[in-house]
Amino acid sequence: MSGVRKATKILAMPIFKKQWLYAVEETTQDLVQLPSWRQGRSGVEMVKMASAQLLQKGHEKLLDQWEKLSEAEPWSLKGRLYKLARIVIDGEGVTDTFLKTLPAKTDHYQIIYPSNIPERYVRRRTRLFLQQQEYYQRCRQIMWGVLAVPTIPLFVIPLLPNIPMYYAGYKVWCHTRALNGCRKLLATMTSQPSSAATRAALATAAARKLSAEASAGTAANPPSAASLAEVAPPIEAAVDGHTSHTSGQHRTSTGRHTSGSSSGARRHHSGSGPQQTTYDLKPDPRLTEVVEAFQKRSEPVSKEAAIKLGMKLGFPSLGNLLGRALPDATKQT
């Protein structure tokens, strides 16, 4: 097993009052060759694999058509269509751009945020944002899929590109990619209520608690790894706001979650099975400096400041994303 882990950097920052901007570090991705649907072990799995193959073939067809449009002469019909398509792409929402850019396969998410904002708030806000987007992207995916059906007969018209079909197919692909990226990140953050750094602190706190009980005579034997696994998850849930911080309610949550949490902890620490995708939240003072300067003046973050910040943090398209996000952000506040 290789020791190399694929990591994805995500930037989370407020741009104006309560409006936030999310961006992902740009990476070049190649299409992965999917296994044949005939290799499915059951009928349901075969249908899912066949659907994934159809989506990939449609994606390849759209990319091929897009490449031909980009190579057309600017004065030709295809060249004008390409210019129109660029306007459509540049006009899409920054949230859709962020979600569809999330890689399909990654081992670790690192969310960078301003250090003057509590980690717990960033984590909760991001989870709520992903939950809302999961429903929105699913509805848009179905809507554009339905709208694409009536445009299929236009393929029989010779010498005329099926523009409505291409546009509807592109929107279906965009919302499918965005939905998959949203579900992947949401599942990671939901299965791990706190970041990696917080979980390490909670494990230490659990070890100290059991050590104190052992020294006080409340435990007959020294704390074992299994007992640590049963105590740490309820404490983690309490810190993240899932249970109360009081001792009496903590004992109640321990009795309620012990069986499921301990089995999950044993699965996590065992060497069997695929490696779980993890995430952590990292405060960055460079981001804090820029955000605080504009918050004090009650002004939105400027595009020039975003361009400089993006170059420092490794997000070269941050200025462009901010320019597209600011009009909507200023209207909603």
mmCIF file of C-alpha atoms in Angstrom:
data_model
loop_
_atom_site.group_PDB
_atom_site.id
_atom_site.type_symbol
_atom_site.label_atom_id
_atom_site.label_comp_id
_atom_site.label_asym_id
_atom_site.label_seq_id
_atom_site.Cartn_x
_atom_site.Cartn_y
_atom_site.Cartn_z
ATOM 1 C CA MET A 1 0.000 0.000 0.000
ATOM 2 C CA SER A 2 1.373 3.386 -1.002
ATOM 3 C CA GLY A 3 2.073 5.946 1.690
ATOM 4 C CA VAL A 4 1.124 8.857 -0.581
ATOM 5 C CA ARG A 5 -2.229 10.485 0.249
ATOM 6 C CA LYS A 6 -4.116 12.825 -2.055
ATOM 7 C CA ALA A 7 -5.057 16.036 -0.259
ATOM 8 C CA THR A 8 -7.506 18.731 -1.351
ATOM 9 C CA LYS A 9 -7.226 22.311 -0.089
ATOM 10 C CA ILE A 10 -10.446 24.271 0.395
ATOM 11 C CA LEU A 11 -10.623 27.993 1.131
ATOM 12 C CA ALA A 12 -13.521 29.294 3.249
ATOM 13 C CA MET A 13 -13.718 33.049 3.815
ATOM 14 C CA PRO A 14 -16.351 35.744 4.454
ATOM 15 C CA ILE A 15 -16.373 38.272 1.627
ATOM 16 C CA PHE A 16 -19.099 40.686 2.769
ATOM 17 C CA LYS A 17 -21.011 40.601 6.055
ATOM 18 C CA LYS A 18 -22.641 37.111 6.288
ATOM 19 C CA GLN A 19 -21.789 36.066 2.731
ATOM 20 C CA TRP A 20 -18.982 33.507 2.342
ATOM 21 C CA LEU A 21 -16.924 32.268 -0.570
ATOM 22 C CA TYR A 22 -15.659 28.703 -0.975
ATOM 23 C CA ALA A 23 -12.899 27.763 -3.390
ATOM 24 C CA VAL A 24 -10.882 24.624 -4.052
ATOM 25 C CA GLU A 25 -7.278 24.357 -5.160
ATOM 26 C CA GLU A 26 -7.249 23.750 -8.895
ATOM 27 C CA THR A 27 -5.952 20.373 -10.030
ATOM 28 C CA THR A 28 -5.797 18.689 -13.419
ATOM 29 C CA GLN A 29 -7.905 15.537 -13.537
ATOM 30 C CA ASP A 30 -7.987 12.815 -16.182
ATOM 31 C CA LEU A 31 -11.034 10.707 -16.951
ATOM 32 C CA VAL A 32 -10.854 7.390 -15.093
ATOM 33 C CA GLN A 33 -11.700 4.275 -17.082
ATOM 34 C CA LEU A 34 -14.706 2.755 -15.350
ATOM 35 C CA PRO A 35 -15.136 -1.036 -15.100
ATOM 36 C CA SER A 36 -17.738 -2.691 -17.315
ATOM 37 C CA TRP A 37 -21.265 -2.906 -15.926
ATOM 38 C CA ARG A 38 -21.128 -6.662 -16.570
ATOM 39 C CA GLN A 39 -18.756 -6.960 -13.591
ATOM 40 C CA GLY A 40 -21.506 -5.955 -11.169
ATOM 41 C CA ARG A 41 -22.318 -8.464 -8.447
ATOM 42 C CA SER A 42 -26.050 -7.706 -8.372
ATOM 43 C CA GLY A 43 -28.699 -6.178 -10.578
ATOM 44 C CA VAL A 44 -28.709 -2.912 -8.643
ATOM 45 C CA GLU A 45 -24.925 -2.622 -8.834
ATOM 46 C CA MET A 46 -24.974 -3.358 -12.570
ATOM 47 C CA VAL A 47 -27.534 -0.589 -13.134
ATOM 48 C CA LYS A 48 -25.424 1.891 -11.148
ATOM 49 C CA MET A 49 -22.265 0.960 -13.068
ATOM 50 C CA ALA A 50 -24.092 1.233 -16.393
ATOM 51 C CA SER A 51 -25.414 4.676 -15.432
ATOM 52 C CA ALA A 52 -21.908 5.815 -14.506
ATOM 53 C CA GLN A 53 -20.582 4.599 -17.855
ATOM 54 C CA LEU A 54 -23.318 6.430 -19.770
ATOM 55 C CA LEU A 55 -22.543 9.646 -17.883
ATOM 56 C CA GLN A 56 -18.851 9.277 -18.663
ATOM 57 C CA LYS A 57 -19.498 8.659 -22.360
ATOM 58 C CA GLY A 58 -21.730 11.702 -22.468
ATOM 59 C CA HIS A 59 -19.007 13.709 -20.748
ATOM 60 C CA GLU A 60 -16.427 12.549 -23.296
ATOM 61 C CA LYS A 61 -18.781 13.465 -26.154
ATOM 62 C CA LEU A 62 -19.347 16.940 -24.736
ATOM 63 C CA LEU A 63 -15.612 17.488 -24.276
ATOM 64 C CA ASP A 64 -14.980 16.439 -27.875
ATOM 65 C CA GLN A 65 -17.649 18.814 -29.188
ATOM 66 C CA TRP A 66 -16.308 21.610 -26.947
ATOM 67 C CA GLU A 67 -12.791 21.150 -28.306
ATOM 68 C CA LYS A 68 -14.071 21.398 -31.872
ATOM 69 C CA LEU A 69 -15.971 24.583 -31.054
ATOM 70 C CA SER A 70 -12.894 26.166 -29.455
ATOM 71 C CA GLU A 71 -10.825 25.469 -32.582
ATOM 72 C CA ALA A 72 -13.363 27.026 -34.956
ATOM 73 C CA GLU A 73 -12.765 30.366 -36.681
ATOM 74 C CA PRO A 74 -14.082 33.312 -34.632
ATOM 75 C CA TRP A 75 -16.264 34.571 -37.509
ATOM 76 C CA SER A 76 -17.858 31.176 -38.187
ATOM 77 C CA LEU A 77 -21.102 29.890 -36.667
ATOM 78 C CA LYS A 78 -19.231 27.475 -34.389
ATOM 79 C CA GLY A 79 -16.861 30.245 -33.321
ATOM 80 C CA ARG A 80 -19.767 32.461 -32.330
ATOM 81 C CA LEU A 81 -21.367 29.561 -30.498
ATOM 82 C CA TYR A 82 -18.130 29.050 -28.578
ATOM 83 C CA LYS A 83 -18.075 32.720 -27.585
ATOM 84 C CA LEU A 84 -21.686 32.431 -26.419
ATOM 85 C CA ALA A 85 -20.847 29.284 -24.443
ATOM 86 C CA ARG A 86 -17.963 31.073 -22.725
ATOM 87 C CA ILE A 87 -20.374 33.773 -21.598
ATOM 88 C CA VAL A 88 -22.686 31.101 -20.171
ATOM 89 C CA ILE A 89 -19.832 29.374 -18.318
ATOM 90 C CA ASP A 90 -18.482 32.608 -16.875
ATOM 91 C CA GLY A 91 -21.978 33.460 -15.683
ATOM 92 C CA GLU A 92 -22.534 30.293 -13.636
ATOM 93 C CA GLY A 93 -22.656 30.538 -9.867
ATOM 94 C CA VAL A 94 -19.433 30.341 -7.881
ATOM 95 C CA THR A 95 -21.015 27.718 -5.621
ATOM 96 C CA ASP A 96 -21.577 25.419 -8.605
ATOM 97 C CA THR A 97 -17.992 26.032 -9.697
ATOM 98 C CA PHE A 98 -16.669 25.152 -6.245
ATOM 99 C CA LEU A 99 -18.674 21.956 -5.840
ATOM 100 C CA LYS A 100 -18.058 20.582 -9.323
ATOM 101 C CA THR A 101 -14.305 21.267 -8.973
ATOM 102 C CA LEU A 102 -14.060 19.076 -5.862
ATOM 103 C CA PRO A 103 -12.158 15.918 -6.881
ATOM 104 C CA ALA A 104 -14.089 12.667 -7.043
ATOM 105 C CA LYS A 105 -11.330 10.839 -5.170
ATOM 106 C CA THR A 106 -9.277 12.306 -2.359
ATOM 107 C CA ASP A 107 -7.852 11.088 0.939
ATOM 108 C CA HIS A 108 -7.933 14.308 2.932
ATOM 109 C CA TYR A 109 -9.653 17.704 2.910
ATOM 110 C CA GLN A 110 -7.918 20.706 4.437
ATOM 111 C CA ILE A 111 -10.251 23.661 4.995
ATOM 112 C CA ILE A 112 -8.414 26.976 5.382
ATOM 113 C CA TYR A 113 -10.277 29.747 7.201
ATOM 114 C CA PRO A 114 -9.533 33.065 9.003
ATOM 115 C CA SER A 115 -8.024 32.521 12.435
ATOM 116 C CA ASN A 116 -10.264 35.154 14.039
ATOM 117 C CA ILE A 117 -13.346 32.939 13.471
ATOM 118 C CA PRO A 118 -13.978 29.963 15.798
ATOM 119 C CA GLU A 119 -13.324 26.563 14.258
ATOM 120 C CA ARG A 120 -16.635 25.245 15.545
ATOM 121 C CA TYR A 121 -18.541 27.973 13.680
ATOM 122 C CA VAL A 122 -16.695 27.279 10.411
ATOM 123 C CA ARG A 123 -17.389 23.566 10.722
ATOM 124 C CA ARG A 124 -21.097 24.010 11.418
ATOM 125 C CA ARG A 125 -21.546 26.621 8.711
ATOM 126 C CA THR A 126 -19.830 24.454 6.133
ATOM 127 C CA ARG A 127 -21.966 21.443 7.000
ATOM 128 C CA LEU A 128 -25.171 23.495 6.764
ATOM 129 C CA PHE A 129 -24.029 24.936 3.440
ATOM 130 C CA LEU A 130 -23.383 21.439 2.053
ATOM 131 C CA GLN A 131 -26.745 20.123 3.270
ATOM 132 C CA GLN A 132 -28.558 22.944 1.497
ATOM 133 C CA GLN A 133 -26.531 22.485 -1.677
ATOM 134 C CA GLU A 134 -27.143 18.729 -1.773
ATOM 135 C CA TYR A 135 -30.889 19.320 -2.112
ATOM 136 C CA TYR A 136 -30.434 22.204 -4.572
ATOM 137 C CA GLN A 137 -28.011 20.337 -6.859
ATOM 138 C CA ARG A 138 -30.210 17.246 -6.904
ATOM 139 C CA CYS A 139 -33.265 19.284 -7.940
ATOM 140 C CA ARG A 140 -31.289 21.055 -10.678
ATOM 141 C CA GLN A 141 -29.893 17.774 -11.949
ATOM 142 C CA ILE A 142 -33.399 16.326 -12.355
ATOM 143 C CA MET A 143 -34.781 19.519 -13.885
ATOM 144 C CA TRP A 144 -32.134 19.774 -16.607
ATOM 145 C CA GLY A 145 -32.357 16.045 -17.279
ATOM 146 C CA VAL A 146 -36.079 16.411 -17.963
ATOM 147 C CA LEU A 147 -35.532 19.492 -20.133
ATOM 148 C CA ALA A 148 -32.907 17.643 -22.194
ATOM 149 C CA VAL A 149 -35.347 14.955 -23.371
ATOM 150 C CA PRO A 150 -37.411 17.147 -25.780
ATOM 151 C CA THR A 151 -34.222 18.380 -27.488
ATOM 152 C CA ILE A 152 -33.091 14.893 -28.587
ATOM 153 C CA PRO A 153 -35.116 14.934 -31.881
ATOM 154 C CA LEU A 154 -33.185 18.029 -32.976
ATOM 155 C CA PHE A 155 -30.251 15.724 -33.766
ATOM 156 C CA VAL A 156 -31.957 14.739 -37.023
ATOM 157 C CA ILE A 157 -31.632 18.286 -38.404
ATOM 158 C CA PRO A 158 -28.500 18.316 -40.621
ATOM 159 C CA LEU A 159 -25.790 20.983 -40.499
ATOM 160 C CA LEU A 160 -27.265 22.547 -37.373
ATOM 161 C CA PRO A 161 -25.605 22.035 -33.976
ATOM 162 C CA ASN A 162 -28.064 20.897 -31.331
ATOM 163 C CA ILE A 163 -27.412 23.865 -29.056
ATOM 164 C CA PRO A 164 -30.267 23.215 -26.583
ATOM 165 C CA MET A 165 -29.165 19.596 -26.177
ATOM 166 C CA TYR A 166 -25.541 20.582 -25.621
ATOM 167 C CA TYR A 167 -26.510 23.204 -23.065
ATOM 168 C CA ALA A 168 -28.894 20.891 -21.199
ATOM 169 C CA GLY A 169 -26.320 18.093 -21.241
ATOM 170 C CA TYR A 170 -23.682 20.453 -19.911
ATOM 171 C CA LYS A 171 -25.953 21.581 -17.080
ATOM 172 C CA VAL A 172 -26.787 17.969 -16.181
ATOM 173 C CA TRP A 173 -23.077 17.143 -16.088
ATOM 174 C CA CYS A 174 -22.274 20.234 -13.991
ATOM 175 C CA HIS A 175 -24.955 19.527 -11.394
ATOM 176 C CA THR A 176 -24.031 15.829 -11.292
ATOM 177 C CA ARG A 177 -20.392 16.691 -10.604
ATOM 178 C CA ALA A 178 -21.437 19.299 -8.036
ATOM 179 C CA LEU A 179 -23.780 16.832 -6.333
ATOM 180 C CA ASN A 180 -21.080 14.151 -6.113
ATOM 181 C CA GLY A 181 -18.532 16.595 -4.720
ATOM 182 C CA CYS A 182 -21.053 17.932 -2.212
ATOM 183 C CA ARG A 183 -22.007 14.460 -0.991
ATOM 184 C CA LYS A 184 -18.382 13.366 -0.663
ATOM 185 C CA LEU A 185 -17.363 16.323 1.501
ATOM 186 C CA LEU A 186 -20.595 16.257 3.515
ATOM 187 C CA ALA A 187 -20.233 12.542 4.263
ATOM 188 C CA THR A 188 -16.663 13.122 5.445
ATOM 189 C CA MET A 189 -17.623 15.977 7.749
ATOM 190 C CA THR A 190 -20.713 14.183 9.070
ATOM 191 C CA SER A 191 -18.922 10.940 9.897
ATOM 192 C CA GLN A 192 -16.205 12.918 11.714
ATOM 193 C CA PRO A 193 -17.929 15.615 13.798
ATOM 194 C CA SER A 194 -14.676 17.440 14.513
ATOM 195 C CA SER A 195 -11.408 18.035 12.740
ATOM 196 C CA ALA A 196 -8.287 15.894 13.103
ATOM 197 C CA ALA A 197 -6.659 18.303 15.577
ATOM 198 C CA THR A 198 -9.764 18.391 17.760
ATOM 199 C CA ARG A 199 -10.082 14.605 17.726
ATOM 200 C CA ALA A 200 -6.476 14.277 18.912
ATOM 201 C CA ALA A 201 -7.197 16.654 21.803
ATOM 202 C CA LEU A 202 -10.345 14.699 22.680
ATOM 203 C CA ALA A 203 -8.452 11.419 22.711
ATOM 204 C CA THR A 204 -5.918 12.944 25.108
ATOM 205 C CA ALA A 205 -8.716 14.224 27.329
ATOM 206 C CA ALA A 206 -10.330 10.776 27.362
ATOM 207 C CA ALA A 207 -7.039 9.136 28.350
ATOM 208 C CA ARG A 208 -6.561 11.604 31.194
ATOM 209 C CA LYS A 209 -10.112 10.989 32.424
ATOM 210 C CA LEU A 210 -9.650 7.221 32.576
ATOM 211 C CA SER A 211 -6.233 7.607 34.187
ATOM 212 C CA ALA A 212 -7.770 9.820 36.872
ATOM 213 C CA GLU A 213 -10.518 7.260 37.485
ATOM 214 C CA ALA A 214 -7.962 4.464 37.746
ATOM 215 C CA SER A 215 -5.810 6.367 40.229
ATOM 216 C CA ALA A 216 -8.899 7.239 42.307
ATOM 217 C CA GLY A 217 -9.864 3.588 42.565
ATOM 218 C CA THR A 218 -12.982 3.771 40.368
ATOM 219 C CA ALA A 219 -11.416 1.460 37.775
ATOM 220 C CA ALA A 220 -10.038 -1.924 38.749
ATOM 221 C CA ASN A 221 -7.620 -2.119 35.827
ATOM 222 C CA PRO A 222 -5.571 0.468 33.922
ATOM 223 C CA PRO A 223 -7.402 2.027 30.932
ATOM 224 C CA SER A 224 -7.244 -0.115 27.801
ATOM 225 C CA ALA A 225 -7.510 0.813 24.135
ATOM 226 C CA ALA A 226 -11.075 -0.512 24.001
ATOM 227 C CA SER A 227 -12.151 1.643 26.928
ATOM 228 C CA LEU A 228 -10.568 4.682 25.308
ATOM 229 C CA ALA A 229 -12.556 3.982 22.144
ATOM 230 C CA GLU A 230 -15.798 3.872 24.114
ATOM 231 C CA VAL A 231 -15.184 7.101 25.991
ATOM 232 C CA ALA A 232 -13.663 9.301 23.268
ATOM 233 C CA PRO A 233 -16.590 9.403 20.756
ATOM 234 C CA PRO A 234 -19.198 10.664 23.294
ATOM 235 C CA ILE A 235 -16.780 13.348 24.474
ATOM 236 C CA GLU A 236 -16.151 14.369 20.877
ATOM 237 C CA ALA A 237 -19.883 14.613 20.229
ATOM 238 C CA ALA A 238 -20.345 16.737 23.331
ATOM 239 C CA VAL A 239 -17.637 19.197 22.297
ATOM 240 C CA ASP A 240 -19.119 19.523 18.806
ATOM 241 C CA GLY A 241 -22.538 20.409 20.178
ATOM 242 C CA HIS A 242 -24.315 17.085 19.659
ATOM 243 C CA THR A 243 -24.749 16.574 23.428
ATOM 244 C CA SER A 244 -24.578 18.729 26.550
ATOM 245 C CA HIS A 245 -21.417 19.605 28.437
ATOM 246 C CA THR A 246 -22.880 18.753 31.822
ATOM 247 C CA SER A 247 -21.683 15.631 33.579
ATOM 248 C CA GLY A 248 -25.155 14.140 34.050
ATOM 249 C CA GLN A 249 -26.124 14.577 30.387
ATOM 250 C CA HIS A 250 -22.696 13.344 29.351
ATOM 251 C CA ARG A 251 -23.332 10.061 31.163
ATOM 252 C CA THR A 252 -26.660 9.772 29.338
ATOM 253 C CA SER A 253 -25.061 10.350 25.933
ATOM 254 C CA THR A 254 -22.373 7.792 26.804
ATOM 255 C CA GLY A 255 -24.996 5.143 27.442
ATOM 256 C CA ARG A 256 -26.800 6.031 24.234
ATOM 257 C CA HIS A 257 -23.821 6.059 21.879
ATOM 258 C CA THR A 258 -21.444 3.520 23.372
ATOM 259 C CA SER A 259 -22.314 0.473 21.262
ATOM 260 C CA GLY A 260 -22.337 2.214 17.878
ATOM 261 C CA SER A 261 -19.385 4.488 18.584
ATOM 262 C CA SER A 262 -17.198 1.727 19.974
ATOM 263 C CA SER A 263 -17.843 -0.513 16.983
ATOM 264 C CA GLY A 264 -17.087 2.419 14.639
ATOM 265 C CA ALA A 265 -13.905 3.180 16.552
ATOM 266 C CA ARG A 266 -12.799 -0.448 16.336
ATOM 267 C CA ARG A 267 -13.416 -0.430 12.594
ATOM 268 C CA HIS A 268 -11.482 2.814 12.241
ATOM 269 C CA HIS A 269 -8.468 1.585 14.145
ATOM 270 C CA SER A 270 -8.396 -1.857 12.577
ATOM 271 C CA GLY A 271 -6.146 -2.382 9.612
ATOM 272 C CA SER A 272 -8.876 -3.890 7.405
ATOM 273 C CA GLY A 273 -10.984 -2.048 4.837
ATOM 274 C CA PRO A 274 -10.281 1.057 2.726
ATOM 275 C CA GLN A 275 -8.673 4.083 4.311
ATOM 276 C CA GLN A 276 -11.224 6.614 5.490
ATOM 277 C CA THR A 277 -11.247 10.117 4.009
ATOM 278 C CA THR A 278 -10.367 12.656 6.690
ATOM 279 C CA TYR A 279 -10.492 16.428 7.044
ATOM 280 C CA ASP A 280 -9.119 19.160 9.235
ATOM 281 C CA LEU A 281 -9.599 22.900 9.605
ATOM 282 C CA LYS A 282 -6.523 25.120 9.470
ATOM 283 C CA PRO A 283 -6.615 28.802 10.512
ATOM 284 C CA ASP A 284 -4.418 31.069 8.385
ATOM 285 C CA PRO A 285 -3.287 34.503 9.652
ATOM 286 C CA ARG A 286 -2.734 35.780 6.095
ATOM 287 C CA LEU A 287 -6.413 35.229 5.390
ATOM 288 C CA THR A 288 -7.363 36.854 8.687
ATOM 289 C CA GLU A 289 -5.372 39.984 7.895
ATOM 290 C CA VAL A 290 -7.220 40.584 4.624
ATOM 291 C CA VAL A 291 -10.700 39.744 5.929
ATOM 292 C CA GLU A 292 -10.364 41.850 9.100
ATOM 293 C CA ALA A 293 -9.187 44.907 7.155
ATOM 294 C CA PHE A 294 -12.361 44.995 5.057
ATOM 295 C CA GLN A 295 -14.679 43.969 7.912
ATOM 296 C CA LYS A 296 -13.567 46.974 9.954
ATOM 297 C CA ARG A 297 -14.519 49.264 7.070
ATOM 298 C CA SER A 298 -17.787 47.331 6.445
ATOM 299 C CA GLU A 299 -16.733 46.860 2.836
ATOM 300 C CA PRO A 300 -16.615 43.731 0.652
ATOM 301 C CA VAL A 301 -13.218 42.202 0.002
ATOM 302 C CA SER A 302 -11.733 43.824 -3.091
ATOM 303 C CA LYS A 303 -10.809 41.843 -6.189
ATOM 304 C CA GLU A 304 -7.228 43.164 -6.068
ATOM 305 C CA ALA A 305 -6.766 41.917 -2.503
ATOM 306 C CA ALA A 306 -8.268 38.550 -3.466
ATOM 307 C CA ILE A 307 -5.833 38.190 -6.383
ATOM 308 C CA LYS A 308 -2.818 38.816 -4.114
ATOM 309 C CA LEU A 309 -4.206 36.516 -1.442
ATOM 310 C CA GLY A 310 -4.905 33.787 -3.986
ATOM 311 C CA MET A 311 -1.317 33.863 -5.214
ATOM 312 C CA LYS A 312 -0.024 33.516 -1.642
ATOM 313 C CA LEU A 313 -2.344 30.665 -0.670
ATOM 314 C CA GLY A 314 -2.259 28.748 -3.960
ATOM 315 C CA PHE A 315 -5.692 29.743 -5.315
ATOM 316 C CA PRO A 316 -4.888 31.611 -8.557
ATOM 317 C CA SER A 317 -8.537 31.922 -9.624
ATOM 318 C CA LEU A 318 -9.653 33.503 -6.332
ATOM 319 C CA GLY A 319 -9.854 36.991 -7.836
ATOM 320 C CA ASN A 320 -12.070 35.805 -10.682
ATOM 321 C CA LEU A 321 -14.332 33.870 -8.297
ATOM 322 C CA LEU A 322 -14.679 36.879 -6.008
ATOM 323 C CA GLY A 323 -15.563 39.137 -8.931
ATOM 324 C CA ARG A 324 -18.379 36.765 -9.884
ATOM 325 C CA ALA A 325 -19.597 36.334 -6.293
ATOM 326 C CA LEU A 326 -19.670 39.971 -5.147
ATOM 327 C CA PRO A 327 -22.738 41.133 -7.138
ATOM 328 C CA ASP A 328 -24.938 38.460 -5.547
ATOM 329 C CA ALA A 329 -23.306 38.906 -2.135
ATOM 330 C CA THR A 330 -24.024 42.622 -2.028
ATOM 331 C CA LYS A 331 -27.650 42.086 -3.151
ATOM 332 C CA GLN A 332 -28.367 39.486 -0.443
ATOM 333 C CA THR A 333 -27.124 41.650 2.445
#
